[in-house]
C-alpha cells in the first residue's frame, strides 16, 4: 500500500524514494520536511528494511513524537516501536546504558540537568573559597560545556595556552581545578551531564572498535533532522556510525542555522558534499505555510547572505496582506501597539489568543509587552519559562527517586537528605563531603560505613544518618518488584514530602501539593501505557524531557511570548517581531564579524517565516536601557526587505515631552571596540552604577504600585507586598535587573 506517496509533491517524493547512498535534503521553511522524513522511514520499511536497523535523530522530543505518531498510523505500533527514533541525547543515553561498563559507569547512571550541574559547580566554588563574582557559575558551566564539545578535557586544558591566557586575564586562574573537580565528582556520583552524553558516546565509538562495528552494523540507515544545528561532536559521531554503509539522509536548511552559541556548526551542512562526494541532493522549495508576501519578503532578506546553499522558496498560497512595519516612539509604545493590534484582530477575525506569537531578540524585552497585554486582559505565556519538572516540589520527589536508583548521586542526596527536616544540617554535610573527598568515595559510601571513617559527627546525628540510609534502602528493596507509580507514591508519602505540602494551606502550598498529584498522575499514565514500567525506566524517560514536552493544557490558548531562538520549528497565524533596532537586532556583539552578522540575518529569516497569515514588524526610536531612554536606529535588516511587500506606519509617543525634552538623557547607542573588548562610552558608564546617596523613606507608608529607588538596583515599581510587620516583603520590578523580592526592614528604599 503506497498511497502515502501520492500525498507528496515531486521533489518530496524523489527524496522519499531515494533509498541507498548519501542524501541531502535542503528543506526551505514550511516545505514539509517532517513529512519527508516520516514517509522516507515508512518507505524504507515497505521496502523490507528492518525497523531495528533504522536510526532517526531529532533535536526535540516533540519532533520525534510527531514523526512516530505519523508512522504508527500507517505501519502500526508493532512495527514502529522497533525504530531507534529520538533526540540525540535520548538515543545516545540508551546506547551508553548498554555499554556503560566500558566507560566505568553503572547502567543506572544519573543524567544531570543544567540545574544539577550548576549546583555542583556552585558547591565546588564554595569549597575552594573562590570569589563567586569572578567565578560566576553560568560562565564556568558554559566554558566547561564549550571545552567538552571541542574534546578538551580538564587534563588537556593546560596544553591550550590561548585558553589558559584568557582565564588568566579574567582572573580565573583556578578554572582548570574547578573543571577537574567537576569531572571527578560527576564520575564519582555515577552521573553524566548533557555534554557527557555526547562526549562519552564519541569516546565509546572511538576507543572501542567492537562497539563501533556493532552500531555501524546495526544502523544500516541513518536519518538526521535539522542537520544544520549539529555541533562538532554530533557530526563526528554521525560520521563514524554512517561510515560502513553510508546510507545517511540529512534534512535541514542552512538558512535556519541560528545556534552557533550552542556550538552548532553551519559548515556541517555546507560541507556535506565534501564528506560524501557521491551524494544526491534534493531541494524542497515549495512553502505550504505562509502567504506569498511573507515568503517573498523572507527571500529578499536572506539573499544578502553570501555563505549559503542557493535556493528560491516559493508558494502557491494566496498573496496575503502587506507586512506592517511600525515605527514607535518607545518600547512602551511598542508594547501598547502590539496589545491593541492583537485585541483588534481577535475581534475582527474571531482569532484565538493561541494564534498569536510575539518574538524578540532578548528575554529582557518582554517587560513592556507583558504590561501592555495585562492591561488589555489578554492571556499570555512566556515560552521557555520554568518547566514543570524544574519546580522545587517536583525536583524533590524526583531526587528521592534518583537516589533510590543511584545512591551515589551527590546532587540528589544533598537536595533531600534534610527535606523534610531531619536535623541533618550543612555542617554535617560538609563533614561528610570532606570525608568522601579524602577517601575518594561517594558521600553515600561514607554514610553506609560511618564507623570506618573519621568524620567528627556526634552520635545523635549519626543515628539520623543511619535512619536516612535505612529509608533509602527500603525504597531500593522495592525497585525490582514494584512499578514506578506504586514506588513513587510510597516515596512521596513515607519521605514526609507529601505531608509537608499537604499541611501548607497557603495558595502556593496548595499549588505545590497539586503539582505532586499531577506528577503521580503522569507516572501512573506511564505505567499503563508502556511495557516497561519500573521506576528506573520512568526516570530514564523523564531525565531528557524539555520545556516543550510538558506544556500544561491550560497554557494552550494564550498569546505566546518567546525569543526567536525558541520559536524555531513553530508556526503561528499572526506573528509580531519587535525590537528591530541596531545593536539589539542585529545584536551589538555581531557588528564586527561577517559570520556573526549572517547568523543574525538567518535569525530574522526564522522570525519572518514563523508567520502564516500576517506579519508585523516594529522598532522603537527610544528604548529604556541603563536607567535612561536612549536613541535607537532602525535595524539594518529592515532596509534589506523588498519595499513592495511593506506597509509603513508610525506611532508617536504620548509621553514624548516628558521623556525626550531633556537632551542630557538622550544617549547615542554606540559602542567602541578596543583591544578586542566592548566598552561603554563615558556618558553611559555613569548609568551602570546607581547613586548611593538616597534618602531612606518611611516604609510603613509603602503601597502597591509605588515607584522606589534602591541603592544597588536603581528605579523600581512595587508589584506586591506580603508578610506581617516584622517580616514584610516587597516584590519589586527594577528596570535594570528585573524582579526582586526584598525584606523591607533591610531594603533601604526611597519612595519617589
XYZ file of C-alpha atoms in Angstrom, residues 503-512:
10
model
C -0.141 20.804 55.707
C 0.761 24.035 53.890
C -2.652 25.604 53.221
C -1.295 28.762 51.583
C -2.183 29.207 47.875
C 1.413 28.367 46.976
C 1.358 25.264 49.195
C -1.901 24.042 47.682
C -0.467 24.566 44.199
C 2.686 22.605 45.097
